[in-house]
Amino acid sequence: MSSLEERFEAAFMPNYGVPPVALARGEGCRVWDADGREYLDLIAGIAVTSLGHAHPALVEAVSTQVATLAHTSNLFLHEPEVLLAERLLGLLRAPGRVFFANSGTEANECAVKMALKYGKTSGRSYFVAAENGFHGRTLGALSLTGKASIRDQFGPFPFEVRFVPYGDADALRKTVTGDCAAVFLEPAQGEAGVVVPPDGYLKAAREICDDTGALLVSDEIQAAIGRTGHWFAHQNDGVLPDILTLAKGLGGGMPIGACVGFGEAGTIFAKGDHGSTFGGNPVSASAALAVLDTIDRDGLLEHVRTVGARFAEGIDAIEHPLLAGVRGRGLWLAMLFTADRSAAVQAAAQRAGFLVNAVQPNAVRLAPPLVITEREIDSFLAALPMILSEAQ
Ligand SMILES: *Cc1c(COP(=O)(O)O)cnc(C)c1O
């Protein structure tokens, strides 16, 4: 163990364990560790560094803004946050209102409070969420997270959540009644291993919420901002939720979260109902504007669809006894294995110079920067049979 790793272990709470690599710098889709070893970054800080590392547009936006005005708090407004809210609503092509937070879980806390207030004023008492779903680590978002190992020891929770199997529209229809305040769903489940629901699932959820009056919350914290080849993942399904949450890829590496309420959901909060000191701060808002501008200017949505399809087809074409298949959308993929060997695959990939994420015991997640080139993808595909053999 290097001394940095020992110091990490001694100084940090044990919740993360000691991460396997200490990263020192990055450029584009490449990162270098503390010893100068180079890696191709195929996980992008969990689908966050959408433009890759040290992208000139992000560097320029952040440097200029931090040198001009770094923070105002919500006591004062500023132009970057207004531009960003308007820009998001324009991309969403629907009337709505925006709240800015600093992370994914906080974007969901905002949605939870909106749904709680909606439930109180309309006599609705419970929430519905999906088994194996992930919505964050703070208590409201954790209540909705359908994974016993990270949830159960922190209960009881402040409101009732009924869990349904993900992708099963009939189960959703049975569970959502006129007493349900909100249904929280991911358009595809990232932490579960990029699980894509059957076609029509989100549409069915929309109909069920319309029939019962429950709010539909689409948690696109991992899925949005180009990851699937669309600005927003619900655009794959042609449905509009009542509430949308965003974070990860939005700031390109700077911390920012957003909660958008559409139509009447946009004005559930009254003055004083919610707030955040750092939320929508000028540096993060400027970073997010640079991300959106660059995706637009460089045609990255189209690029994600093209190279994402090539990536998935390339994995699919590999015959290997450990490889069971590939799933996902755009540049958001999971390789599935015939045995619980994902940790070994991650380690073998790292030795070969590729950073990937063992998201489930039998699945490795791939979520590279949106700017990844065909040549970079091909370099991983060329190395993959050897990586798999080493991990077997
Ligand atoms: C990452 C994630 C969150 C939590 O975001 P943090 O920024 O880690 O708090 C919530 N929902 C989904 C779908 C996520 O992928």
Short mmCIF file of C-alpha atoms and ligand atoms in Angstrom, two decimals:
data_model
loop_
_atom_site.label_atom_id
_atom_site.label_comp_id
_atom_site.label_asym_id
_atom_site.label_seq_id
_atom_site.Cartn_x
_atom_site.Cartn_y
_atom_site.Cartn_z
CA MET A 1 0.00 0.00 0.00
CA SER A 2 1.36 3.44 -0.89
CA SER A 3 1.63 5.93 1.90
CA LEU A 4 -1.24 8.00 0.47
CA GLU A 5 -3.49 4.96 0.75
CA GLU A 6 -2.36 4.34 4.33
CA ARG A 7 -3.01 7.96 5.20
CA PHE A 8 -6.44 7.76 3.57
CA GLU A 9 -7.27 4.70 5.62
CA ALA A 10 -6.13 6.32 8.86
CA ALA A 11 -7.84 9.68 8.29
CA PHE A 12 -11.13 8.70 6.65
CA MET A 13 -14.21 6.99 8.02
CA PRO A 14 -14.31 3.38 6.84
CA ASN A 15 -17.46 3.84 4.72
CA TYR A 16 -15.61 3.72 1.37
CA GLY A 17 -12.86 1.24 2.11
CA VAL A 18 -9.61 2.31 0.43
CA PRO A 19 -10.13 3.06 -3.31
CA PRO A 20 -7.81 1.09 -5.62
CA VAL A 21 -6.08 3.99 -7.42
CA ALA A 22 -4.98 7.49 -6.38
CA LEU A 23 -5.63 9.77 -9.35
CA ALA A 24 -3.45 12.81 -9.84
CA ARG A 25 -4.61 14.45 -13.09
CA GLY A 26 -6.65 13.98 -16.24
CA GLU A 27 -6.97 15.17 -19.80
CA GLY A 28 -9.81 14.19 -22.12
CA CYS A 29 -10.66 10.54 -21.45
CA ARG A 30 -7.26 9.81 -19.91
CA VAL A 31 -6.23 10.01 -16.27
CA TRP A 32 -2.90 9.48 -14.57
CA ASP A 33 -2.26 8.03 -11.12
CA ALA A 34 0.17 9.31 -8.53
CA ASP A 35 2.96 7.15 -10.04
CA GLY A 36 2.39 8.53 -13.56
CA ARG A 37 0.55 5.45 -14.90
CA GLU A 38 -1.98 6.28 -17.59
CA TYR A 39 -5.53 4.90 -17.75
CA LEU A 40 -8.45 5.25 -20.14
CA ASP A 41 -11.32 6.48 -17.98
CA LEU A 42 -14.40 4.41 -18.79
CA ILE A 43 -16.41 5.41 -15.71
CA ALA A 44 -15.99 9.22 -15.62
CA GLY A 45 -16.36 9.62 -11.86
CA ILE A 46 -19.68 7.69 -12.02
CA ALA A 47 -21.13 9.29 -15.16
CA VAL A 48 -20.09 12.78 -14.03
CA THR A 49 -17.18 14.12 -16.11
CA SER A 50 -19.31 14.31 -19.24
CA LEU A 51 -16.81 16.44 -21.21
CA GLY A 52 -13.82 14.44 -20.02
CA HIS A 53 -11.06 15.89 -17.86
CA ALA A 54 -9.75 19.45 -18.15
CA HIS A 55 -12.01 20.29 -21.09
CA PRO A 56 -11.08 23.82 -22.26
CA ALA A 57 -14.71 25.02 -22.18
CA LEU A 58 -15.11 23.89 -18.56
CA VAL A 59 -11.74 25.26 -17.49
CA GLU A 60 -12.55 28.63 -19.08
CA ALA A 61 -16.05 28.84 -17.59
CA VAL A 62 -14.99 27.87 -14.07
CA SER A 63 -11.81 29.96 -14.02
CA THR A 64 -13.56 33.07 -15.29
CA GLN A 65 -16.46 32.70 -12.88
CA VAL A 66 -14.38 31.95 -9.79
CA ALA A 67 -12.28 35.02 -10.55
CA THR A 68 -15.41 37.14 -10.96
CA LEU A 69 -17.90 36.00 -8.33
CA ALA A 70 -17.73 32.59 -6.66
CA HIS A 71 -20.69 32.65 -4.32
CA THR A 72 -23.76 34.73 -3.49
CA SER A 73 -26.00 32.41 -1.38
CA ASN A 74 -29.71 32.56 -2.04
CA LEU A 75 -29.89 35.99 -0.42
CA PHE A 76 -28.80 37.37 -3.79
CA LEU A 77 -29.44 36.21 -7.32
CA HIS A 78 -26.97 36.04 -10.19
CA GLU A 79 -27.07 35.67 -13.94
CA PRO A 80 -25.46 32.19 -14.40
CA GLU A 81 -28.18 30.48 -12.31
CA VAL A 82 -30.96 32.25 -14.20
CA LEU A 83 -29.39 31.39 -17.56
CA LEU A 84 -29.01 27.76 -16.49
CA ALA A 85 -32.60 27.40 -15.26
CA GLU A 86 -33.90 28.95 -18.49
CA ARG A 87 -31.61 26.76 -20.54
CA LEU A 88 -32.80 23.56 -18.84
CA LEU A 89 -36.45 24.51 -19.25
CA GLY A 90 -35.79 25.26 -22.93
CA LEU A 91 -34.21 21.83 -23.44
CA LEU A 92 -37.12 20.23 -21.58
CA ARG A 93 -39.61 22.02 -23.85
CA ALA A 94 -42.21 22.18 -21.08
CA PRO A 95 -43.29 24.89 -18.65
CA GLY A 96 -41.75 24.32 -15.25
CA ARG A 97 -39.72 25.74 -12.36
CA VAL A 98 -36.24 24.83 -11.19
CA PHE A 99 -34.52 24.44 -7.80
CA PHE A 100 -30.74 24.07 -7.65
CA ALA A 101 -28.96 21.88 -5.08
CA ASN A 102 -25.39 20.56 -4.86
CA SER A 103 -25.78 16.83 -5.38
CA GLY A 104 -28.09 14.11 -6.53
CA THR A 105 -29.41 13.14 -3.14
CA GLU A 106 -30.25 16.77 -2.40
CA ALA A 107 -32.13 17.09 -5.70
CA ASN A 108 -34.18 14.11 -4.53
CA GLU A 109 -34.68 15.60 -1.04
CA CYS A 110 -36.28 18.56 -2.79
CA ALA A 111 -38.58 16.20 -4.73
CA VAL A 112 -39.41 14.31 -1.52
CA LYS A 113 -40.40 17.50 0.29
CA MET A 114 -42.52 18.60 -2.68
CA ALA A 115 -44.26 15.21 -2.67
CA LEU A 116 -44.74 15.30 1.11
CA LYS A 117 -46.35 18.72 0.89
CA TYR A 118 -48.50 17.60 -2.04
CA GLY A 119 -49.52 14.50 -0.05
CA LYS A 120 -50.42 16.52 3.08
CA THR A 121 -52.59 18.95 1.16
CA SER A 122 -54.36 16.19 -0.83
CA GLY A 123 -54.67 13.49 1.87
CA ARG A 124 -52.10 11.10 0.36
CA SER A 125 -50.01 9.08 2.75
CA TYR A 126 -47.40 6.89 1.04
CA PHE A 127 -44.76 6.76 -1.70
CA VAL A 128 -43.94 4.06 -4.23
CA ALA A 129 -40.44 3.20 -5.46
CA ALA A 130 -38.70 0.30 -7.17
CA GLU A 131 -36.80 -2.62 -5.70
CA ASN A 132 -33.05 -2.29 -6.33
CA GLY A 133 -33.51 1.40 -7.13
CA PHE A 134 -31.01 3.97 -5.92
CA HIS A 135 -31.97 7.53 -5.02
CA GLY A 136 -29.22 8.65 -2.65
CA ARG A 137 -27.88 8.47 0.88
CA THR A 138 -29.59 11.27 2.81
CA LEU A 139 -32.63 10.16 4.77
CA GLY A 140 -35.43 11.14 2.42
CA ALA A 141 -33.67 9.72 -0.64
CA LEU A 142 -32.50 6.70 1.35
CA SER A 143 -36.09 5.92 2.35
CA LEU A 144 -36.83 5.46 -1.37
CA THR A 145 -33.72 3.42 -2.08
CA GLY A 146 -34.73 -0.20 -2.61
CA LYS A 147 -31.58 -1.92 -1.46
CA ALA A 148 -31.77 -3.51 1.98
CA SER A 149 -28.00 -3.50 2.59
CA ILE A 150 -27.71 0.28 2.43
CA ARG A 151 -31.19 1.13 3.76
CA ASP A 152 -32.41 -1.13 6.51
CA GLN A 153 -30.01 -0.32 9.35
CA PHE A 154 -30.99 3.39 9.17
CA GLY A 155 -34.75 3.01 9.54
CA PRO A 156 -37.44 3.65 10.59
CA PHE A 157 -37.98 6.32 7.96
CA PRO A 158 -40.19 9.38 8.17
CA PHE A 159 -42.75 8.21 5.61
CA GLU A 160 -44.04 4.94 4.21
CA VAL A 161 -42.56 3.60 0.97
CA ARG A 162 -44.04 0.61 -0.86
CA PHE A 163 -41.56 -1.13 -3.14
CA VAL A 164 -42.47 -2.76 -6.45
CA PRO A 165 -40.39 -4.94 -8.79
CA TYR A 166 -38.77 -2.66 -11.37
CA GLY A 167 -40.17 -2.85 -14.90
CA ASP A 168 -43.44 -4.54 -13.87
CA ALA A 169 -46.29 -2.21 -14.89
CA ASP A 170 -48.97 -4.48 -13.40
CA ALA A 171 -47.31 -4.41 -9.98
CA LEU A 172 -47.16 -0.62 -10.22
CA ARG A 173 -50.86 -0.43 -11.12
CA LYS A 174 -51.80 -2.59 -8.12
CA THR A 175 -49.64 -0.62 -5.67
CA VAL A 176 -50.39 2.97 -6.70
CA THR A 177 -53.79 4.07 -5.41
CA GLY A 178 -55.48 7.41 -4.80
CA ASP A 179 -53.68 7.49 -1.43
CA CYS A 180 -50.23 7.50 -3.05
CA ALA A 181 -48.44 10.87 -3.08
CA ALA A 182 -45.64 10.08 -5.52
CA VAL A 183 -43.94 7.37 -7.56
CA PHE A 184 -40.14 7.64 -7.72
CA LEU A 185 -38.52 5.81 -10.65
CA GLU A 186 -35.24 5.81 -12.50
CA PRO A 187 -35.72 5.62 -16.30
CA ALA A 188 -33.05 2.88 -16.14
CA GLN A 189 -31.50 1.69 -12.87
CA GLY A 190 -27.85 2.74 -12.86
CA GLU A 191 -26.60 1.35 -9.55
CA ALA A 192 -28.48 -1.92 -10.09
CA GLY A 193 -26.25 -2.39 -13.16
CA VAL A 194 -27.85 -0.24 -15.89
CA VAL A 195 -31.12 -2.16 -15.88
CA VAL A 196 -33.32 -0.92 -18.73
CA PRO A 197 -37.06 -1.52 -18.18
CA PRO A 198 -39.29 -3.09 -20.84
CA ASP A 199 -40.56 -0.72 -23.55
CA GLY A 200 -43.60 1.20 -22.42
CA TYR A 201 -42.86 0.99 -18.67
CA LEU A 202 -42.45 4.73 -18.13
CA LYS A 203 -45.50 5.39 -20.30
CA ALA A 204 -47.49 2.99 -18.13
CA ALA A 205 -46.17 4.74 -15.00
CA ARG A 206 -47.30 8.07 -16.46
CA GLU A 207 -50.80 6.70 -17.12
CA ILE A 208 -51.04 5.16 -13.64
CA CYS A 209 -50.06 8.47 -12.06
CA ASP A 210 -52.54 10.35 -14.25
CA ASP A 211 -55.30 7.93 -13.21
CA THR A 212 -54.57 8.15 -9.48
CA GLY A 213 -53.23 11.68 -9.10
CA ALA A 214 -49.85 10.55 -7.76
CA LEU A 215 -46.85 12.64 -8.82
CA LEU A 216 -44.42 10.89 -11.17
CA VAL A 217 -40.81 11.64 -10.21
CA SER A 218 -38.16 10.69 -12.76
CA ASP A 219 -34.77 10.38 -11.09
CA GLU A 220 -32.41 11.09 -14.01
CA ILE A 221 -29.45 11.99 -11.82
CA GLN A 222 -27.33 9.42 -13.66
CA ALA A 223 -29.35 9.08 -16.88
CA ALA A 224 -29.68 12.65 -18.17
CA ILE A 225 -27.51 15.27 -19.88
CA GLY A 226 -26.67 13.18 -22.92
CA ARG A 227 -25.78 9.89 -21.23
CA THR A 228 -28.37 7.92 -23.24
CA GLY A 229 -27.97 9.99 -26.42
CA HIS A 230 -30.83 12.30 -25.43
CA TRP A 231 -30.73 15.37 -23.24
CA PHE A 232 -33.06 13.65 -20.78
CA ALA A 233 -33.80 9.96 -20.43
CA HIS A 234 -37.60 10.34 -20.33
CA GLN A 235 -37.32 11.68 -23.88
CA ASN A 236 -36.49 8.08 -24.90
CA ASP A 237 -40.00 7.16 -23.77
CA GLY A 238 -41.93 10.24 -24.89
CA VAL A 239 -43.33 10.95 -21.42
CA LEU A 240 -43.01 13.98 -19.18
CA PRO A 241 -42.78 13.40 -15.42
CA ASP A 242 -44.23 15.83 -12.86
CA ILE A 243 -40.85 16.17 -11.20
CA LEU A 244 -37.38 15.57 -12.67
CA THR A 245 -34.14 15.32 -10.70
CA LEU A 246 -30.67 15.89 -12.19
CA ALA A 247 -27.09 16.02 -10.95
CA LYS A 248 -24.05 13.92 -11.94
CA GLY A 249 -23.29 14.86 -15.58
CA LEU A 250 -24.84 18.33 -15.37
CA GLY A 251 -21.82 20.10 -13.91
CA GLY A 252 -19.21 18.08 -15.80
CA GLY A 253 -17.40 17.49 -12.50
CA MET A 254 -18.51 20.54 -10.53
CA PRO A 255 -21.11 19.75 -7.87
CA ILE A 256 -24.64 20.72 -8.84
CA GLY A 257 -28.06 19.11 -8.59
CA ALA A 258 -31.40 20.27 -9.92
CA CYS A 259 -35.03 19.50 -9.24
CA VAL A 260 -37.54 20.57 -11.89
CA GLY A 261 -41.29 20.71 -11.24
CA PHE A 262 -43.52 20.77 -14.31
CA GLY A 263 -46.90 22.47 -14.50
CA GLU A 264 -48.56 22.73 -11.09
CA ALA A 265 -45.71 20.76 -9.48
CA GLY A 266 -43.47 23.75 -10.20
CA THR A 267 -45.27 25.85 -7.58
CA ILE A 268 -45.85 23.33 -4.77
CA PHE A 269 -43.32 25.18 -2.60
CA ALA A 270 -44.21 28.55 -1.18
CA LYS A 271 -41.68 31.12 -0.03
CA GLY A 272 -39.56 29.69 2.79
CA ASP A 273 -40.40 26.02 2.14
CA HIS A 274 -36.93 24.98 0.97
CA GLY A 275 -33.45 26.34 0.40
CA SER A 276 -29.71 25.74 0.04
CA THR A 277 -26.80 28.05 0.80
CA PHE A 278 -24.58 26.69 -1.96
CA GLY A 279 -27.29 25.52 -4.38
CA GLY A 280 -26.87 26.93 -7.88
CA ASN A 281 -23.71 28.75 -6.94
CA PRO A 282 -22.21 30.81 -9.79
CA VAL A 283 -19.20 28.55 -10.44
CA SER A 284 -21.23 25.35 -10.69
CA ALA A 285 -23.94 27.09 -12.73
CA SER A 286 -21.30 28.39 -15.17
CA ALA A 287 -19.79 24.92 -15.41
CA ALA A 288 -23.20 23.45 -16.23
CA LEU A 289 -23.81 26.09 -18.91
CA ALA A 290 -20.44 25.18 -20.47
CA VAL A 291 -21.42 21.48 -20.40
CA LEU A 292 -24.76 22.14 -22.12
CA ASP A 293 -23.18 24.50 -24.68
CA THR A 294 -20.47 21.99 -25.54
CA ILE A 295 -22.87 19.05 -25.90
CA ASP A 296 -24.93 21.21 -28.23
CA ARG A 297 -22.08 22.77 -30.23
CA ASP A 298 -20.14 19.53 -30.70
CA GLY A 299 -23.16 17.38 -31.56
CA LEU A 300 -22.46 15.07 -28.63
CA LEU A 301 -25.98 13.59 -28.43
CA GLU A 302 -25.58 12.16 -31.92
CA HIS A 303 -22.01 11.14 -31.08
CA VAL A 304 -23.18 9.27 -27.95
CA ARG A 305 -25.76 7.33 -29.99
CA THR A 306 -23.19 6.39 -32.64
CA VAL A 307 -20.23 5.43 -30.45
CA GLY A 308 -22.50 3.93 -27.78
CA ALA A 309 -23.97 1.55 -30.36
CA ARG A 310 -20.46 0.68 -31.58
CA PHE A 311 -19.33 0.04 -28.00
CA ALA A 312 -22.28 -2.28 -27.24
CA GLU A 313 -21.95 -4.12 -30.57
CA GLY A 314 -18.22 -4.51 -30.01
CA ILE A 315 -18.77 -6.14 -26.62
CA ASP A 316 -21.57 -8.27 -28.00
CA ALA A 317 -19.28 -9.57 -30.75
CA ILE A 318 -16.77 -10.94 -28.24
CA GLU A 319 -17.10 -14.65 -27.54
CA HIS A 320 -15.81 -15.46 -24.09
CA PRO A 321 -17.04 -17.96 -21.48
CA LEU A 322 -17.15 -15.25 -18.78
CA LEU A 323 -19.13 -12.76 -20.87
CA ALA A 324 -22.91 -13.18 -20.72
CA GLY A 325 -23.86 -10.03 -22.61
CA VAL A 326 -24.19 -6.26 -22.55
CA ARG A 327 -27.10 -3.95 -21.76
CA GLY A 328 -27.78 -0.24 -21.50
CA ARG A 329 -28.33 2.82 -23.64
CA GLY A 330 -25.95 5.25 -25.32
CA LEU A 331 -22.71 5.55 -23.37
CA TRP A 332 -24.25 3.93 -20.30
CA LEU A 333 -23.58 0.22 -20.47
CA ALA A 334 -23.08 -2.82 -18.28
CA MET A 335 -21.17 -5.95 -19.23
CA LEU A 336 -22.76 -9.00 -17.64
CA PHE A 337 -20.82 -12.06 -16.58
CA THR A 338 -21.63 -15.73 -16.22
CA ALA A 339 -20.14 -15.68 -12.69
CA ASP A 340 -19.67 -13.16 -9.88
CA ARG A 341 -16.29 -11.99 -11.18
CA SER A 342 -16.84 -8.24 -11.64
CA ALA A 343 -14.28 -7.25 -8.99
CA ALA A 344 -11.67 -9.40 -10.75
CA VAL A 345 -12.61 -7.86 -14.12
CA GLN A 346 -12.27 -4.36 -12.67
CA ALA A 347 -8.84 -5.23 -11.26
CA ALA A 348 -7.65 -6.87 -14.50
CA ALA A 349 -8.90 -3.88 -16.53
CA GLN A 350 -7.00 -1.56 -14.20
CA ARG A 351 -3.80 -3.54 -14.70
CA ALA A 352 -4.34 -3.25 -18.46
CA GLY A 353 -4.82 0.55 -18.16
CA PHE A 354 -8.63 0.90 -18.12
CA LEU A 355 -10.83 2.21 -15.30
CA VAL A 356 -14.21 0.49 -15.09
CA ASN A 357 -16.66 -0.05 -12.23
CA ALA A 358 -17.75 -3.36 -10.68
CA VAL A 359 -21.28 -2.08 -10.04
CA GLN A 360 -22.76 -5.51 -9.19
CA PRO A 361 -21.07 -8.84 -8.38
CA ASN A 362 -21.77 -10.01 -11.95
CA ALA A 363 -21.80 -6.68 -13.81
CA VAL A 364 -19.25 -4.02 -14.73
CA ARG A 365 -20.52 -0.54 -15.55
CA LEU A 366 -19.11 1.54 -18.41
CA ALA A 367 -20.00 5.24 -18.43
CA PRO A 368 -17.13 7.06 -20.15
CA PRO A 369 -16.98 10.77 -20.88
CA LEU A 370 -19.41 11.64 -23.69
CA VAL A 371 -16.45 12.81 -25.79
CA ILE A 372 -14.84 9.36 -25.98
CA THR A 373 -13.64 8.51 -29.49
CA GLU A 374 -14.16 5.33 -31.52
CA ARG A 375 -10.43 4.73 -31.37
CA GLU A 376 -10.44 4.86 -27.55
CA ILE A 377 -13.41 2.48 -27.41
CA ASP A 378 -11.68 0.14 -29.85
CA SER A 379 -8.55 0.07 -27.68
CA PHE A 380 -10.63 -1.28 -24.81
CA LEU A 381 -12.47 -3.76 -27.03
CA ALA A 382 -9.10 -5.07 -28.27
CA ALA A 383 -7.91 -5.62 -24.69
CA LEU A 384 -11.18 -7.04 -23.36
CA PRO A 385 -10.71 -10.77 -24.21
CA MET A 386 -7.40 -10.79 -22.34
CA ILE A 387 -8.90 -8.88 -19.38
CA LEU A 388 -11.75 -11.39 -19.18
CA SER A 389 -9.39 -14.36 -19.34
CA GLU A 390 -7.29 -12.91 -16.57
CA ALA A 391 -10.38 -12.38 -14.41
CA GLN A 392 -11.98 -15.74 -15.04
C1 LIG B 1 -25.85 8.99 -7.95
C2 LIG B 1 -27.33 8.93 -7.85
C3 LIG B 1 -28.01 9.58 -6.82
C4 LIG B 1 -27.30 10.28 -5.68
O1 LIG B 1 -26.47 11.30 -6.12
P1 LIG B 1 -25.33 11.90 -5.12
O2 LIG B 1 -24.80 13.08 -5.89
O3 LIG B 1 -24.34 10.81 -4.91
O4 LIG B 1 -26.01 12.28 -3.88
C5 LIG B 1 -29.39 9.53 -6.83
N1 LIG B 1 -30.07 8.89 -7.80
C6 LIG B 1 -29.44 8.25 -8.81
C7 LIG B 1 -30.25 7.59 -9.86
C8 LIG B 1 -28.06 8.24 -8.86
O5 LIG B 1 -27.43 7.59 -9.84
#
